[in-house]
């Protein structure tokens, strides 16, 4: 697939992969970089040979730095700002740690559960003695009102 009148040979990424001993996918990733010595002909990316392997060797010998240092720096600053906002909101009392919430609410729910579970044992003998459903309902409503008053105190 060499082009005449050109000193560089244009080869497919498959052929470049074969020559470099790499996978086609790996060569494809390298070839997509904006500075890669490639051309596009009829919608197909071609590697310029021997420029492509020389460029590739140069790229892998460079010190490894983040692909987009500015983006990484922006994400870091954003995370630091979010952390500062969280700490400020926590200092203002707008947030509470899960452990602190559990320590405060846990005993309340334990008491609530215990009082609800005690109702059937306390009321069963009285419900049986009720004359009708309306009487049983009134008894249950009075008992629930007592329990709710105790819990709200």
Tab-separated table of N, CA and C in Angstrom:
chain	number	residue	atom	x	y	z
A	1	UNK	N	0.810	-1.190	0.000
A	1	UNK	CA	0.000	0.000	0.000
A	1	UNK	C	0.859	1.261	0.000
A	2	UNK	N	2.037	1.154	-0.496
A	2	UNK	CA	2.927	2.312	-0.553
A	2	UNK	C	2.452	3.287	-1.610
A	3	UNK	N	2.575	4.563	-1.300
A	3	UNK	CA	2.164	5.605	-2.254
A	3	UNK	C	3.409	6.032	-3.027
A	4	UNK	N	3.245	6.168	-4.289
A	4	UNK	CA	4.380	6.561	-5.114
A	4	UNK	C	4.594	8.070	-5.005
A	5	UNK	N	5.830	8.486	-5.115
A	5	UNK	CA	6.165	9.893	-5.042
A	5	UNK	C	6.277	10.394	-3.617
A	6	UNK	N	6.228	9.501	-2.665
A	6	UNK	CA	6.323	9.865	-1.264
A	6	UNK	C	7.429	9.042	-0.648
A	7	UNK	N	8.230	9.663	0.212
A	7	UNK	CA	9.309	8.889	0.812
A	7	UNK	C	8.824	8.038	1.976
A	8	UNK	N	7.673	8.385	2.563
A	8	UNK	CA	7.107	7.569	3.641
A	8	UNK	C	6.125	6.572	3.050
A	9	UNK	N	6.187	5.379	3.581
A	9	UNK	CA	5.248	4.336	3.169
A	9	UNK	C	4.003	4.461	4.053
A	10	UNK	N	2.832	4.377	3.468
A	10	UNK	CA	1.579	4.416	4.226
A	10	UNK	C	1.100	2.987	4.395
A	11	UNK	N	1.055	2.542	5.660
A	11	UNK	CA	0.638	1.159	5.921
A	11	UNK	C	-0.546	1.148	6.878
A	12	UNK	N	-1.311	0.073	6.840
A	12	UNK	CA	-2.475	-0.053	7.726
A	12	UNK	C	-2.008	-0.250	9.166
A	13	UNK	N	-2.921	-0.012	10.081
A	13	UNK	CA	-2.582	-0.244	11.489
A	13	UNK	C	-2.331	-1.726	11.731
A	14	UNK	N	-2.975	-2.587	10.975
A	14	UNK	CA	-2.729	-4.038	11.112
A	14	UNK	C	-1.299	-4.368	10.728
A	15	UNK	N	-0.835	-3.799	9.618
A	15	UNK	CA	0.541	-4.048	9.174
A	15	UNK	C	1.528	-3.427	10.154
A	16	UNK	N	1.223	-2.226	10.678
A	16	UNK	CA	2.096	-1.599	11.667
A	16	UNK	C	2.175	-2.467	12.924
A	17	UNK	N	1.048	-3.020	13.323
A	17	UNK	CA	1.031	-3.891	14.503
A	17	UNK	C	1.906	-5.116	14.270
A	18	UNK	N	1.810	-5.707	13.080
A	18	UNK	CA	2.622	-6.887	12.759
A	18	UNK	C	4.106	-6.529	12.815
A	19	UNK	N	4.472	-5.406	12.210
A	19	UNK	CA	5.875	-5.006	12.157
A	19	UNK	C	6.427	-4.635	13.535
A	20	UNK	N	5.587	-4.050	14.366
A	20	UNK	CA	6.035	-3.615	15.700
A	20	UNK	C	5.891	-4.711	16.758
A	21	UNK	N	5.201	-5.792	16.413
A	21	UNK	CA	4.977	-6.856	17.397
A	21	UNK	C	3.978	-6.437	18.466
A	22	UNK	N	2.994	-5.640	18.055
A	22	UNK	CA	1.968	-5.135	18.976
A	22	UNK	C	0.608	-5.622	18.501
A	23	UNK	N	-0.399	-5.423	19.337
A	23	UNK	CA	-1.759	-5.737	18.910
A	23	UNK	C	-2.284	-4.611	18.030
A	24	UNK	N	-3.254	-4.941	17.192
A	24	UNK	CA	-3.873	-3.946	16.334
A	24	UNK	C	-4.534	-2.867	17.184
A	25	UNK	N	-5.164	-3.283	18.296
A	25	UNK	CA	-5.828	-2.326	19.178
A	25	UNK	C	-4.828	-1.343	19.765
A	26	UNK	N	-3.660	-1.841	20.190
A	26	UNK	CA	-2.653	-0.955	20.785
A	26	UNK	C	-2.158	0.063	19.764
A	27	UNK	N	-1.871	-0.406	18.547
A	27	UNK	CA	-1.433	0.515	17.499
A	27	UNK	C	-2.542	1.516	17.197
A	28	UNK	N	-3.800	1.052	17.197
A	28	UNK	CA	-4.933	1.945	16.948
A	28	UNK	C	-5.018	3.057	17.973
A	29	UNK	N	-4.780	2.726	19.226
A	29	UNK	CA	-4.822	3.737	20.289
A	29	UNK	C	-3.714	4.764	20.073
A	30	UNK	N	-2.502	4.286	19.777
A	30	UNK	CA	-1.400	5.212	19.530
A	30	UNK	C	-1.676	6.056	18.290
A	31	UNK	N	-2.219	5.445	17.248
A	31	UNK	CA	-2.454	6.134	15.978
A	31	UNK	C	-3.522	7.220	16.102
A	32	UNK	N	-4.409	7.113	17.086
A	32	UNK	CA	-5.475	8.103	17.255
A	32	UNK	C	-4.970	9.398	17.887
A	33	UNK	N	-3.787	9.373	18.453
A	33	UNK	CA	-3.268	10.588	19.074
A	33	UNK	C	-3.042	11.651	18.007
A	34	UNK	N	-3.306	12.892	18.375
A	34	UNK	CA	-3.261	13.991	17.397
A	34	UNK	C	-1.868	14.210	16.813
A	35	UNK	N	-0.832	13.875	17.567
A	35	UNK	CA	0.523	14.099	17.069
A	35	UNK	C	1.136	12.876	16.396
A	36	UNK	N	0.368	11.809	16.233
A	36	UNK	CA	0.873	10.588	15.610
A	36	UNK	C	1.089	10.813	14.120
A	37	UNK	N	2.174	10.279	13.568
A	37	UNK	CA	2.420	10.416	12.133
A	37	UNK	C	1.527	9.453	11.338
A	38	UNK	N	0.317	9.886	11.103
A	38	UNK	CA	-0.659	9.086	10.370
A	38	UNK	C	-1.377	9.984	9.364
A	39	UNK	N	-2.029	9.345	8.425
A	39	UNK	CA	-2.888	10.039	7.463
A	39	UNK	C	-4.179	9.246	7.358
A	40	UNK	N	-5.219	9.906	6.880
A	40	UNK	CA	-6.486	9.218	6.668
A	40	UNK	C	-6.788	9.250	5.179
A	41	UNK	N	-7.007	8.082	4.619
A	41	UNK	CA	-7.332	7.935	3.204
A	41	UNK	C	-8.601	7.108	3.089
A	42	UNK	N	-9.625	7.686	2.458
A	42	UNK	CA	-10.907	7.003	2.258
A	42	UNK	C	-11.460	6.501	3.593
A	43	UNK	N	-11.309	7.320	4.645
A	43	UNK	CA	-11.849	6.989	5.950
A	43	UNK	C	-11.033	5.980	6.731
A	44	UNK	N	-9.879	5.589	6.217
A	44	UNK	CA	-9.049	4.593	6.891
A	44	UNK	C	-7.749	5.234	7.356
A	45	UNK	N	-7.389	5.007	8.629
A	45	UNK	CA	-6.167	5.586	9.182
A	45	UNK	C	-4.974	4.720	8.754
A	46	UNK	N	-3.958	5.409	8.246
A	46	UNK	CA	-2.739	4.737	7.801
A	46	UNK	C	-1.550	5.321	8.555
A	47	UNK	N	-0.624	4.461	8.917
A	47	UNK	CA	0.580	4.891	9.636
A	47	UNK	C	1.678	5.185	8.621
A	48	UNK	N	2.401	6.278	8.851
A	48	UNK	CA	3.523	6.630	7.984
A	48	UNK	C	4.753	5.877	8.473
A	49	UNK	N	5.357	5.123	7.560
A	49	UNK	CA	6.506	4.296	7.921
A	49	UNK	C	7.724	4.838	7.223
A	50	UNK	N	8.806	5.116	7.899
A	50	UNK	CA	9.243	4.702	9.218
A	50	UNK	C	9.032	5.750	10.308
A	51	UNK	N	8.284	6.796	10.018
A	51	UNK	CA	8.074	7.839	11.034
A	51	UNK	C	7.298	7.309	12.249
A	52	UNK	N	6.292	6.458	12.001
A	52	UNK	CA	5.447	5.990	13.101
A	52	UNK	C	6.251	5.234	14.166
A	53	UNK	N	7.068	4.223	13.815
A	53	UNK	CA	7.806	3.523	14.877
A	53	UNK	C	8.811	4.430	15.605
A	54	UNK	N	9.433	5.375	14.855
A	54	UNK	CA	10.367	6.306	15.517
A	54	UNK	C	9.599	7.183	16.510
A	55	UNK	N	8.442	7.682	16.095
A	55	UNK	CA	7.596	8.505	16.976
A	55	UNK	C	7.139	7.695	18.192
A	56	UNK	N	6.741	6.449	17.952
A	56	UNK	CA	6.262	5.580	19.036
A	56	UNK	C	7.366	5.355	20.068
A	57	UNK	N	8.585	5.048	19.589
A	57	UNK	CA	9.705	4.841	20.527
A	57	UNK	C	9.959	6.106	21.357
A	58	UNK	N	9.873	7.257	20.711
A	58	UNK	CA	10.069	8.531	21.405
A	58	UNK	C	8.996	8.739	22.473
A	59	UNK	N	7.755	8.396	22.150
A	59	UNK	CA	6.651	8.585	23.097
A	59	UNK	C	6.804	7.702	24.328
A	60	UNK	N	7.185	6.449	24.128
A	60	UNK	CA	7.286	5.547	25.290
A	60	UNK	C	8.537	5.803	26.112
A	61	UNK	N	9.527	6.530	25.528
A	61	UNK	CA	10.726	6.838	26.311
A	61	UNK	C	10.568	8.115	27.122
A	62	UNK	N	9.502	8.893	26.860
A	62	UNK	CA	9.268	10.129	27.610
A	62	UNK	C	8.851	9.793	29.039
A	63	UNK	N	9.214	10.657	30.002
A	63	UNK	CA	8.743	10.438	31.376
A	63	UNK	C	7.216	10.429	31.396
A	64	UNK	N	6.669	9.530	32.163
A	64	UNK	CA	5.215	9.394	32.237
A	64	UNK	C	4.632	10.502	33.104
A	65	UNK	N	3.763	11.303	32.518
A	65	UNK	CA	3.053	12.348	33.240
A	65	UNK	C	1.577	12.161	32.969
A	66	UNK	N	0.723	12.707	33.809
A	66	UNK	CA	-0.706	12.582	33.537
A	66	UNK	C	-1.032	13.096	32.143
A	67	UNK	N	-1.973	12.441	31.487
A	67	UNK	CA	-2.346	12.813	30.127
A	67	UNK	C	-2.814	14.260	30.076
A	68	UNK	N	-3.547	14.666	31.064
A	68	UNK	CA	-4.039	16.031	31.086
A	68	UNK	C	-3.836	16.580	32.496
A	69	UNK	N	-2.663	17.128	32.732
A	69	UNK	CA	-2.306	17.600	34.064
A	69	UNK	C	-3.259	18.685	34.543
A	70	UNK	N	-3.643	19.587	33.639
A	70	UNK	CA	-4.550	20.668	34.030
A	70	UNK	C	-5.890	20.125	34.493
A	71	UNK	N	-6.385	19.104	33.802
A	71	UNK	CA	-7.668	18.502	34.197
A	71	UNK	C	-7.548	17.840	35.568
A	72	UNK	N	-6.443	17.127	35.785
A	72	UNK	CA	-6.222	16.480	37.083
A	72	UNK	C	-6.128	17.524	38.193
A	73	UNK	N	-5.451	18.623	37.901
A	73	UNK	CA	-5.304	19.694	38.888
A	73	UNK	C	-6.668	20.322	39.196
A	74	UNK	N	-7.493	20.512	38.161
A	74	UNK	CA	-8.835	21.067	38.351
A	74	UNK	C	-9.683	20.140	39.216
A	75	UNK	N	-9.618	18.824	38.948
A	75	UNK	CA	-10.386	17.859	39.756
A	75	UNK	C	-9.925	17.895	41.213
A	76	UNK	N	-8.620	18.012	41.429
A	76	UNK	CA	-8.088	18.061	42.795
A	76	UNK	C	-8.592	19.310	43.520
A	77	UNK	N	-8.528	20.454	42.847
A	77	UNK	CA	-9.004	21.698	43.469
A	77	UNK	C	-10.493	21.629	43.757
A	78	UNK	N	-11.249	21.023	42.856
A	78	UNK	CA	-12.686	20.869	43.058
A	78	UNK	C	-12.974	19.979	44.271
A	79	UNK	N	-12.231	18.887	44.391
A	79	UNK	CA	-12.420	17.988	45.535
A	79	UNK	C	-12.054	18.687	46.842
A	80	UNK	N	-10.978	19.460	46.818
A	80	UNK	CA	-10.580	20.190	48.026
A	80	UNK	C	-11.643	21.219	48.412
A	81	UNK	N	-12.231	21.889	47.421
A	81	UNK	CA	-13.283	22.869	47.698
A	81	UNK	C	-14.520	22.188	48.279
A	82	UNK	N	-14.900	21.033	47.716
A	82	UNK	CA	-16.054	20.296	48.253
A	82	UNK	C	-15.801	19.859	49.688
A	83	UNK	N	-14.587	19.402	49.962
A	83	UNK	CA	-14.246	18.979	51.327
A	83	UNK	C	-14.329	20.158	52.287
A	84	UNK	N	-13.826	21.314	51.876
A	84	UNK	CA	-13.884	22.507	52.724
A	84	UNK	C	-15.333	22.916	52.979
A	85	UNK	N	-16.175	22.841	51.944
A	85	UNK	CA	-17.596	23.174	52.116
A	85	UNK	C	-18.273	22.196	53.073
A	86	UNK	N	-17.935	20.918	52.952
A	86	UNK	CA	-18.505	19.909	53.855
A	86	UNK	C	-18.077	20.195	55.297
A	87	UNK	N	-16.799	20.491	55.494
A	87	UNK	CA	-16.302	20.756	56.843
A	87	UNK	C	-16.949	22.009	57.429
A	88	UNK	N	-17.166	23.029	56.601
A	88	UNK	CA	-17.836	24.243	57.059
A	88	UNK	C	-19.279	23.940	57.456
A	89	UNK	N	-19.990	23.199	56.628
A	89	UNK	CA	-21.378	22.844	56.935
A	89	UNK	C	-21.438	22.002	58.211
A	90	UNK	N	-20.466	21.130	58.395
A	90	UNK	CA	-20.422	20.305	59.603
A	90	UNK	C	-20.172	21.188	60.826
A	91	UNK	N	-19.279	22.167	60.707
A	91	UNK	CA	-18.998	23.075	61.822
A	91	UNK	C	-20.215	23.920	62.163
A	92	UNK	N	-21.025	24.237	61.164
A	92	UNK	CA	-22.251	25.014	61.398
A	92	UNK	C	-23.372	24.147	61.955
A	93	UNK	N	-23.144	22.855	62.018
A	93	UNK	CA	-24.169	21.949	62.531
A	93	UNK	C	-25.208	21.561	61.496
A	94	UNK	N	-24.884	21.759	60.220
A	94	UNK	CA	-25.821	21.413	59.153
A	94	UNK	C	-25.749	19.930	58.797
A	95	UNK	N	-24.669	19.273	59.175
A	95	UNK	CA	-24.493	17.850	58.915
A	95	UNK	C	-24.159	17.167	60.224
A	96	UNK	N	-24.440	15.890	60.285
A	96	UNK	CA	-24.089	15.090	61.442
A	96	UNK	C	-23.534	13.766	60.935
A	97	UNK	N	-22.504	13.279	61.570
A	97	UNK	CA	-21.895	12.014	61.176
A	97	UNK	C	-22.873	10.880	61.440
A	98	UNK	N	-22.809	9.854	60.609
A	98	UNK	CA	-23.711	8.711	60.741
A	98	UNK	C	-23.569	8.072	62.121
A	99	UNK	N	-22.357	7.944	62.612
A	99	UNK	CA	-22.141	7.341	63.928
A	99	UNK	C	-22.792	8.180	65.030
A	100	UNK	N	-22.681	9.512	64.912
A	100	UNK	CA	-23.306	10.392	65.906
A	100	UNK	C	-24.829	10.295	65.834
A	101	UNK	N	-25.359	10.242	64.622
A	101	UNK	CA	-26.809	10.119	64.436
A	101	UNK	C	-27.314	8.813	65.030
A	102	UNK	N	-26.592	7.737	64.760
A	102	UNK	CA	-26.987	6.431	65.288
A	102	UNK	C	-26.953	6.436	66.813
A	103	UNK	N	-25.958	7.089	67.402
A	103	UNK	CA	-25.852	7.149	68.867
A	103	UNK	C	-27.015	7.924	69.475
A	104	UNK	N	-27.525	8.931	68.748
A	104	UNK	CA	-28.630	9.740	69.274
A	104	UNK	C	-29.991	9.107	69.003
A	105	UNK	N	-30.169	8.563	67.815
A	105	UNK	CA	-31.491	8.062	67.424
A	105	UNK	C	-31.694	6.594	67.794
A	106	UNK	N	-30.617	5.841	67.844
A	106	UNK	CA	-30.722	4.406	68.152
A	106	UNK	C	-31.520	4.117	69.417
A	107	UNK	N	-31.188	4.756	70.546
A	107	UNK	CA	-31.936	4.503	71.783
A	107	UNK	C	-33.411	4.908	71.684
A	108	UNK	N	-33.692	5.961	70.911
A	108	UNK	CA	-35.089	6.394	70.744
A	108	UNK	C	-35.887	5.299	70.039
A	109	UNK	N	-35.317	4.759	68.968
A	109	UNK	CA	-36.015	3.691	68.250
A	109	UNK	C	-36.120	2.417	69.097
A	110	UNK	N	-35.117	2.139	69.900
A	110	UNK	CA	-35.191	0.969	70.793
A	110	UNK	C	-36.359	1.118	71.770
A	111	UNK	N	-36.518	2.310	72.349
A	111	UNK	CA	-37.623	2.567	73.276
A	111	UNK	C	-38.966	2.452	72.559
A	112	UNK	N	-39.045	3.047	71.372
A	112	UNK	CA	-40.276	3.000	70.568
A	112	UNK	C	-40.665	1.550	70.280
A	113	UNK	N	-39.704	0.763	69.865
A	113	UNK	CA	-39.959	-0.648	69.552
A	113	UNK	C	-40.440	-1.405	70.797
A	114	UNK	N	-39.773	-1.191	71.907
A	114	UNK	CA	-40.139	-1.898	73.141
A	114	UNK	C	-41.566	-1.553	73.569
A	115	UNK	N	-41.941	-0.273	73.483
A	115	UNK	CA	-43.290	0.145	73.887
A	115	UNK	C	-44.346	-0.445	72.957
A	116	UNK	N	-44.064	-0.478	71.658
A	116	UNK	CA	-45.028	-1.066	70.713
A	116	UNK	C	-45.184	-2.568	70.943
A	117	UNK	N	-44.077	-3.240	71.191
A	117	UNK	CA	-44.147	-4.689	71.416
A	117	UNK	C	-44.851	-5.041	72.730
A	118	UNK	N	-44.878	-4.123	73.682
A	118	UNK	CA	-45.534	-4.386	74.964
A	118	UNK	C	-47.053	-4.257	74.878
A	119	UNK	N	-47.576	-3.555	73.884
A	119	UNK	CA	-49.015	-3.301	73.792
A	119	UNK	C	-49.846	-4.590	73.736
A	120	UNK	N	-49.550	-5.549	72.875
A	120	UNK	CA	-50.418	-6.743	72.825
A	120	UNK	C	-50.493	-7.491	74.154
A	121	UNK	N	-49.377	-7.646	74.829
A	121	UNK	CA	-49.389	-8.366	76.109
A	121	UNK	C	-50.198	-7.646	77.175
A	122	UNK	N	-50.121	-6.319	77.178
A	122	UNK	CA	-50.870	-5.551	78.162
A	122	UNK	C	-52.360	-5.512	77.844
A	123	UNK	N	-52.699	-5.439	76.563
A	123	UNK	CA	-54.092	-5.216	76.197
A	123	UNK	C	-54.905	-6.486	75.915
A	124	UNK	N	-54.226	-7.597	75.653
A	124	UNK	CA	-54.963	-8.813	75.278
A	124	UNK	C	-56.087	-9.145	76.253
A	125	UNK	N	-55.849	-9.163	77.567
A	125	UNK	CA	-56.938	-9.500	78.478
A	125	UNK	C	-58.090	-8.483	78.419
A	126	UNK	N	-57.771	-7.229	78.201
A	126	UNK	CA	-58.798	-6.186	78.148
A	126	UNK	C	-59.607	-6.265	76.848
A	127	UNK	N	-58.912	-6.598	75.738
A	127	UNK	CA	-59.615	-6.700	74.452
A	127	UNK	C	-60.625	-7.849	74.510
A	128	UNK	N	-60.234	-8.940	75.134
A	128	UNK	CA	-61.146	-10.085	75.243
A	128	UNK	C	-62.390	-9.698	76.040
A	129	UNK	N	-62.220	-8.828	77.032
A	129	UNK	CA	-63.350	-8.426	77.881
A	129	UNK	C	-64.239	-7.371	77.229
A	130	UNK	N	-63.835	-6.832	76.065
A	130	UNK	CA	-64.643	-5.798	75.403
A	130	UNK	C	-65.956	-6.389	74.906
A	131	UNK	N	-66.992	-5.535	74.941
A	131	UNK	CA	-68.328	-5.968	74.515
A	131	UNK	C	-68.429	-6.077	73.000
A	132	UNK	N	-67.790	-5.137	72.287
A	132	UNK	CA	-67.901	-5.145	70.821
A	132	UNK	C	-66.639	-4.532	70.210
A	133	UNK	N	-66.609	-4.456	68.885
A	133	UNK	CA	-65.443	-3.940	68.166
A	133	UNK	C	-65.194	-2.474	68.488
A	134	UNK	N	-66.248	-1.684	68.618
A	134	UNK	CA	-66.092	-0.256	68.923
A	134	UNK	C	-65.413	-0.075	70.272
A	135	UNK	N	-65.784	-0.889	71.250
A	135	UNK	CA	-65.174	-0.829	72.585
A	135	UNK	C	-63.685	-1.198	72.500
A	136	UNK	N	-63.346	-2.254	71.711
A	136	UNK	CA	-61.948	-2.689	71.541
A	136	UNK	C	-61.141	-1.599	70.846
A	137	UNK	N	-61.734	-0.971	69.814
A	137	UNK	CA	-61.047	0.097	69.096
A	137	UNK	C	-60.765	1.273	70.033
A	138	UNK	N	-61.712	1.667	70.857
A	138	UNK	CA	-61.505	2.763	71.807
A	138	UNK	C	-60.372	2.439	72.774
A	139	UNK	N	-60.359	1.202	73.254
A	139	UNK	CA	-59.294	0.756	74.168
A	139	UNK	C	-57.925	0.877	73.496
A	140	UNK	N	-57.836	0.390	72.258
A	140	UNK	CA	-56.565	0.455	71.520
A	140	UNK	C	-56.139	1.901	71.246
A	141	UNK	N	-57.077	2.749	70.886
A	141	UNK	CA	-56.759	4.155	70.618
A	141	UNK	C	-56.263	4.854	71.877
A	142	UNK	N	-56.888	4.560	73.040
A	142	UNK	CA	-56.433	5.169	74.294
A	142	UNK	C	-55.014	4.714	74.637
A	143	UNK	N	-54.749	3.433	74.446
A	143	UNK	CA	-53.414	2.892	74.757
A	143	UNK	C	-52.350	3.488	73.826
A	144	UNK	N	-52.666	3.608	72.541
A	144	UNK	CA	-51.720	4.215	71.606
A	144	UNK	C	-51.461	5.676	71.950
A	145	UNK	N	-52.483	6.390	72.374
A	145	UNK	CA	-52.314	7.791	72.770
A	145	UNK	C	-51.372	7.886	73.961
A	146	UNK	N	-51.499	6.962	74.908
A	146	UNK	CA	-50.618	6.949	76.089
A	146	UNK	C	-49.177	6.688	75.659
A	147	UNK	N	-48.983	5.689	74.785
A	147	UNK	CA	-47.639	5.350	74.320
A	147	UNK	C	-47.007	6.507	73.559
A	148	UNK	N	-47.783	7.131	72.666
A	148	UNK	CA	-47.270	8.265	71.893
A	148	UNK	C	-46.930	9.459	72.796
A	149	UNK	N	-47.721	9.657	73.834
A	149	UNK	CA	-47.421	10.745	74.780
A	149	UNK	C	-46.126	10.468	75.525
A	150	UNK	N	-45.913	9.203	75.915
A	150	UNK	CA	-44.679	8.835	76.596
A	150	UNK	C	-43.456	9.037	75.689
A	151	UNK	N	-43.608	8.681	74.416
A	151	UNK	CA	-42.497	8.797	73.483
A	151	UNK	C	-42.177	10.241	73.129
A	152	UNK	N	-43.167	11.095	73.112
A	152	UNK	CA	-42.934	12.488	72.757
A	152	UNK	C	-42.401	13.318	73.927
A	153	UNK	N	-42.414	12.751	75.108
A	153	UNK	CA	-41.955	13.497	76.292
A	153	UNK	C	-40.450	13.585	76.335
